[in-house]
């Protein structure tokens, strides 16, 4: 076991790095109810947070607009406060988990969002900021 396990670990690390790994993030379904005059503030706040509005409907018999959007959970912190500030407290959001989606970019490309996520996680765990490459795990007994 003392010779097999470290070798198998290096093989799995190298295979994972060669497989073009991607990072996934949880996505909320956000439903916002607000008066028609406050909907531009809702769009403004959603636009700053990597969200995508996919439905906007008017409730019949009222002046309320219902916006539906997808919002990454990482972008949701402080969302309600920002939304209420932009709409003078007239918008009411509801957020529930909807699905998982890929973080934009390649974790190995410097400057991409996925790379910055990986770098922050590695720093929080006390690892070096540099993402290892598969050659670091190849056999040294050639």
PDB file of C-alpha atoms in Angstrom:
ATOM      1  CA  UNK A   1       0.000   0.000   0.000  1.00  0.00           C
ATOM      2  CA  UNK A   2       2.812   2.471   0.734  1.00  0.00           C
ATOM      3  CA  UNK A   3       4.031   2.344  -2.895  1.00  0.00           C
ATOM      4  CA  UNK A   4       0.712   1.976  -4.719  1.00  0.00           C
ATOM      5  CA  UNK A   5      -1.303   4.777  -3.093  1.00  0.00           C
ATOM      6  CA  UNK A   6       1.125   7.686  -3.788  1.00  0.00           C
ATOM      7  CA  UNK A   7       1.569   6.483  -7.376  1.00  0.00           C
ATOM      8  CA  UNK A   8      -2.168   6.143  -7.910  1.00  0.00           C
ATOM      9  CA  UNK A   9      -2.689   9.613  -6.423  1.00  0.00           C
ATOM     10  CA  UNK A  10      -0.235  11.142  -8.939  1.00  0.00           C
ATOM     11  CA  UNK A  11      -1.953   9.276 -11.791  1.00  0.00           C
ATOM     12  CA  UNK A  12      -5.383  10.581 -10.773  1.00  0.00           C
ATOM     13  CA  UNK A  13      -4.121  14.156 -10.352  1.00  0.00           C
ATOM     14  CA  UNK A  14      -2.500  14.088 -13.809  1.00  0.00           C
ATOM     15  CA  UNK A  15      -5.602  12.547 -15.406  1.00  0.00           C
ATOM     16  CA  UNK A  16      -7.829  15.175 -13.821  1.00  0.00           C
ATOM     17  CA  UNK A  17      -5.608  18.020 -15.043  1.00  0.00           C
ATOM     18  CA  UNK A  18      -5.490  16.571 -18.584  1.00  0.00           C
ATOM     19  CA  UNK A  19      -9.294  16.253 -18.739  1.00  0.00           C
ATOM     20  CA  UNK A  20      -9.931  20.022 -19.192  1.00  0.00           C
ATOM     21  CA  UNK A  21     -11.602  20.517 -15.794  1.00  0.00           C
ATOM     22  CA  UNK A  22     -14.255  23.190 -15.354  1.00  0.00           C
ATOM     23  CA  UNK A  23     -15.819  24.716 -12.270  1.00  0.00           C
ATOM     24  CA  UNK A  24     -19.549  24.699 -11.637  1.00  0.00           C
ATOM     25  CA  UNK A  25     -21.534  27.079  -9.478  1.00  0.00           C
ATOM     26  CA  UNK A  26     -25.063  26.993  -8.047  1.00  0.00           C
ATOM     27  CA  UNK A  27     -27.639  29.258  -9.708  1.00  0.00           C
ATOM     28  CA  UNK A  28     -30.698  30.823  -8.084  1.00  0.00           C
ATOM     29  CA  UNK A  29     -34.026  31.405  -9.773  1.00  0.00           C
ATOM     30  CA  UNK A  30     -34.920  34.961  -8.739  1.00  0.00           C
ATOM     31  CA  UNK A  31     -38.486  36.198  -8.937  1.00  0.00           C
ATOM     32  CA  UNK A  32     -38.889  39.923  -8.326  1.00  0.00           C
ATOM     33  CA  UNK A  33     -42.237  41.657  -7.887  1.00  0.00           C
ATOM     34  CA  UNK A  34     -42.177  45.428  -8.275  1.00  0.00           C
ATOM     35  CA  UNK A  35     -44.212  48.329  -9.667  1.00  0.00           C
ATOM     36  CA  UNK A  36     -43.710  49.038 -13.355  1.00  0.00           C
ATOM     37  CA  UNK A  37     -41.853  52.301 -12.632  1.00  0.00           C
ATOM     38  CA  UNK A  38     -39.265  50.425 -10.495  1.00  0.00           C
ATOM     39  CA  UNK A  39     -38.468  47.692 -13.051  1.00  0.00           C
ATOM     40  CA  UNK A  40     -35.567  49.651 -14.571  1.00  0.00           C
ATOM     41  CA  UNK A  41     -33.857  49.664 -11.157  1.00  0.00           C
ATOM     42  CA  UNK A  42     -34.320  45.903 -10.974  1.00  0.00           C
ATOM     43  CA  UNK A  43     -32.748  45.449 -14.404  1.00  0.00           C
ATOM     44  CA  UNK A  44     -29.856  47.695 -13.379  1.00  0.00           C
ATOM     45  CA  UNK A  45     -29.069  45.681 -10.232  1.00  0.00           C
ATOM     46  CA  UNK A  46     -29.444  42.361 -12.058  1.00  0.00           C
ATOM     47  CA  UNK A  47     -27.163  43.564 -14.865  1.00  0.00           C
ATOM     48  CA  UNK A  48     -24.317  44.221 -12.436  1.00  0.00           C
ATOM     49  CA  UNK A  49     -24.375  40.665 -11.088  1.00  0.00           C
ATOM     50  CA  UNK A  50     -23.904  38.249 -14.025  1.00  0.00           C
ATOM     51  CA  UNK A  51     -27.616  37.474 -14.094  1.00  0.00           C
ATOM     52  CA  UNK A  52     -29.849  36.770 -17.059  1.00  0.00           C
ATOM     53  CA  UNK A  53     -33.469  37.920 -17.123  1.00  0.00           C
ATOM     54  CA  UNK A  54     -35.550  35.396 -19.044  1.00  0.00           C
ATOM     55  CA  UNK A  55     -39.121  36.503 -18.316  1.00  0.00           C
ATOM     56  CA  UNK A  56     -40.916  39.754 -17.590  1.00  0.00           C
ATOM     57  CA  UNK A  57     -44.675  39.702 -17.175  1.00  0.00           C
ATOM     58  CA  UNK A  58     -47.323  42.098 -15.924  1.00  0.00           C
ATOM     59  CA  UNK A  59     -49.834  40.929 -13.324  1.00  0.00           C
ATOM     60  CA  UNK A  60     -53.257  41.571 -14.722  1.00  0.00           C
ATOM     61  CA  UNK A  61     -55.327  44.118 -12.875  1.00  0.00           C
ATOM     62  CA  UNK A  62     -52.323  45.588 -11.055  1.00  0.00           C
ATOM     63  CA  UNK A  63     -49.371  47.811 -11.788  1.00  0.00           C
ATOM     64  CA  UNK A  64     -46.934  45.052 -10.734  1.00  0.00           C
ATOM     65  CA  UNK A  65     -44.263  43.553 -12.945  1.00  0.00           C
ATOM     66  CA  UNK A  66     -42.816  40.113 -12.217  1.00  0.00           C
ATOM     67  CA  UNK A  67     -39.226  39.582 -13.375  1.00  0.00           C
ATOM     68  CA  UNK A  68     -37.664  36.121 -13.496  1.00  0.00           C
ATOM     69  CA  UNK A  69     -33.911  35.766 -13.764  1.00  0.00           C
ATOM     70  CA  UNK A  70     -31.055  33.382 -13.094  1.00  0.00           C
ATOM     71  CA  UNK A  71     -28.490  34.672 -10.592  1.00  0.00           C
ATOM     72  CA  UNK A  72     -25.274  32.914  -9.505  1.00  0.00           C
ATOM     73  CA  UNK A  73     -25.312  32.289  -5.746  1.00  0.00           C
ATOM     74  CA  UNK A  74     -21.873  33.892  -5.437  1.00  0.00           C
ATOM     75  CA  UNK A  75     -23.375  37.136  -6.785  1.00  0.00           C
ATOM     76  CA  UNK A  76     -26.386  37.052  -4.448  1.00  0.00           C
ATOM     77  CA  UNK A  77     -24.727  38.384  -1.298  1.00  0.00           C
ATOM     78  CA  UNK A  78     -26.094  41.856  -0.638  1.00  0.00           C
ATOM     79  CA  UNK A  79     -28.506  41.503  -3.563  1.00  0.00           C
ATOM     80  CA  UNK A  80     -31.688  42.264  -1.599  1.00  0.00           C
ATOM     81  CA  UNK A  81     -30.187  45.381  -0.026  1.00  0.00           C
ATOM     82  CA  UNK A  82     -28.933  46.661  -3.392  1.00  0.00           C
ATOM     83  CA  UNK A  83     -32.286  45.936  -5.010  1.00  0.00           C
ATOM     84  CA  UNK A  84     -34.224  47.732  -2.314  1.00  0.00           C
ATOM     85  CA  UNK A  85     -31.850  50.714  -2.506  1.00  0.00           C
ATOM     86  CA  UNK A  86     -32.221  50.938  -6.300  1.00  0.00           C
ATOM     87  CA  UNK A  87     -36.021  50.715  -6.166  1.00  0.00           C
ATOM     88  CA  UNK A  88     -36.665  52.695  -2.968  1.00  0.00           C
ATOM     89  CA  UNK A  89     -37.859  49.540  -1.253  1.00  0.00           C
ATOM     90  CA  UNK A  90     -40.522  48.763  -3.856  1.00  0.00           C
ATOM     91  CA  UNK A  91     -39.046  45.481  -5.167  1.00  0.00           C
ATOM     92  CA  UNK A  92     -39.486  42.173  -3.382  1.00  0.00           C
ATOM     93  CA  UNK A  93     -37.139  39.343  -4.450  1.00  0.00           C
ATOM     94  CA  UNK A  94     -37.541  35.620  -3.840  1.00  0.00           C
ATOM     95  CA  UNK A  95     -34.565  33.355  -4.504  1.00  0.00           C
ATOM     96  CA  UNK A  96     -34.538  29.569  -4.691  1.00  0.00           C
ATOM     97  CA  UNK A  97     -31.919  27.155  -5.981  1.00  0.00           C
ATOM     98  CA  UNK A  98     -32.597  26.205  -9.596  1.00  0.00           C
ATOM     99  CA  UNK A  99     -29.595  24.486 -11.208  1.00  0.00           C
ATOM    100  CA  UNK A 100     -25.822  24.247 -11.553  1.00  0.00           C
ATOM    101  CA  UNK A 101     -23.949  26.007 -14.361  1.00  0.00           C
ATOM    102  CA  UNK A 102     -20.331  26.373 -15.475  1.00  0.00           C
ATOM    103  CA  UNK A 103     -18.306  29.341 -14.258  1.00  0.00           C
ATOM    104  CA  UNK A 104     -17.310  31.327 -17.365  1.00  0.00           C
ATOM    105  CA  UNK A 105     -13.746  30.776 -18.549  1.00  0.00           C
ATOM    106  CA  UNK A 106     -11.040  28.184 -18.256  1.00  0.00           C
ATOM    107  CA  UNK A 107      -9.423  27.704 -14.823  1.00  0.00           C
ATOM    108  CA  UNK A 108      -6.005  27.588 -16.523  1.00  0.00           C
ATOM    109  CA  UNK A 109      -6.416  30.926 -18.387  1.00  0.00           C
ATOM    110  CA  UNK A 110      -5.000  33.848 -16.430  1.00  0.00           C
ATOM    111  CA  UNK A 111      -7.557  36.607 -15.953  1.00  0.00           C
ATOM    112  CA  UNK A 112     -10.655  34.445 -16.439  1.00  0.00           C
ATOM    113  CA  UNK A 113     -13.351  34.339 -13.787  1.00  0.00           C
ATOM    114  CA  UNK A 114     -12.807  30.605 -13.266  1.00  0.00           C
ATOM    115  CA  UNK A 115      -9.081  31.206 -12.720  1.00  0.00           C
ATOM    116  CA  UNK A 116      -9.753  33.881 -10.107  1.00  0.00           C
ATOM    117  CA  UNK A 117     -12.136  31.518  -8.267  1.00  0.00           C
ATOM    118  CA  UNK A 118      -9.509  28.750  -8.237  1.00  0.00           C
ATOM    119  CA  UNK A 119      -6.783  31.165  -7.122  1.00  0.00           C
ATOM    120  CA  UNK A 120      -8.908  32.451  -4.208  1.00  0.00           C
ATOM    121  CA  UNK A 121      -9.776  28.918  -3.087  1.00  0.00           C
ATOM    122  CA  UNK A 122      -6.128  27.828  -3.264  1.00  0.00           C
ATOM    123  CA  UNK A 123      -5.081  30.882  -1.220  1.00  0.00           C
ATOM    124  CA  UNK A 124      -7.742  30.193   1.431  1.00  0.00           C
ATOM    125  CA  UNK A 125      -6.424  26.626   1.770  1.00  0.00           C
ATOM    126  CA  UNK A 126      -2.815  27.781   2.093  1.00  0.00           C
ATOM    127  CA  UNK A 127      -1.756  26.327  -1.281  1.00  0.00           C
ATOM    128  CA  UNK A 128       0.462  28.073  -3.806  1.00  0.00           C
ATOM    129  CA  UNK A 129      -1.422  30.366  -6.189  1.00  0.00           C
ATOM    130  CA  UNK A 130      -0.029  28.542  -9.231  1.00  0.00           C
ATOM    131  CA  UNK A 131      -2.291  25.804 -10.555  1.00  0.00           C
ATOM    132  CA  UNK A 132      -0.254  22.606 -11.023  1.00  0.00           C
ATOM    133  CA  UNK A 133       0.270  21.152 -14.479  1.00  0.00           C
ATOM    134  CA  UNK A 134       0.075  17.447 -15.309  1.00  0.00           C
ATOM    135  CA  UNK A 135       3.826  17.190 -15.993  1.00  0.00           C
ATOM    136  CA  UNK A 136       4.444  17.736 -12.270  1.00  0.00           C
ATOM    137  CA  UNK A 137       2.892  14.322 -11.635  1.00  0.00           C
ATOM    138  CA  UNK A 138       4.695  12.321 -14.319  1.00  0.00           C
ATOM    139  CA  UNK A 139       7.049   9.474 -13.449  1.00  0.00           C
ATOM    140  CA  UNK A 140      10.479  10.659 -12.316  1.00  0.00           C
ATOM    141  CA  UNK A 141      12.175   7.277 -12.826  1.00  0.00           C
ATOM    142  CA  UNK A 142      12.490   7.493 -16.614  1.00  0.00           C
TER     143      UNK A 142
END
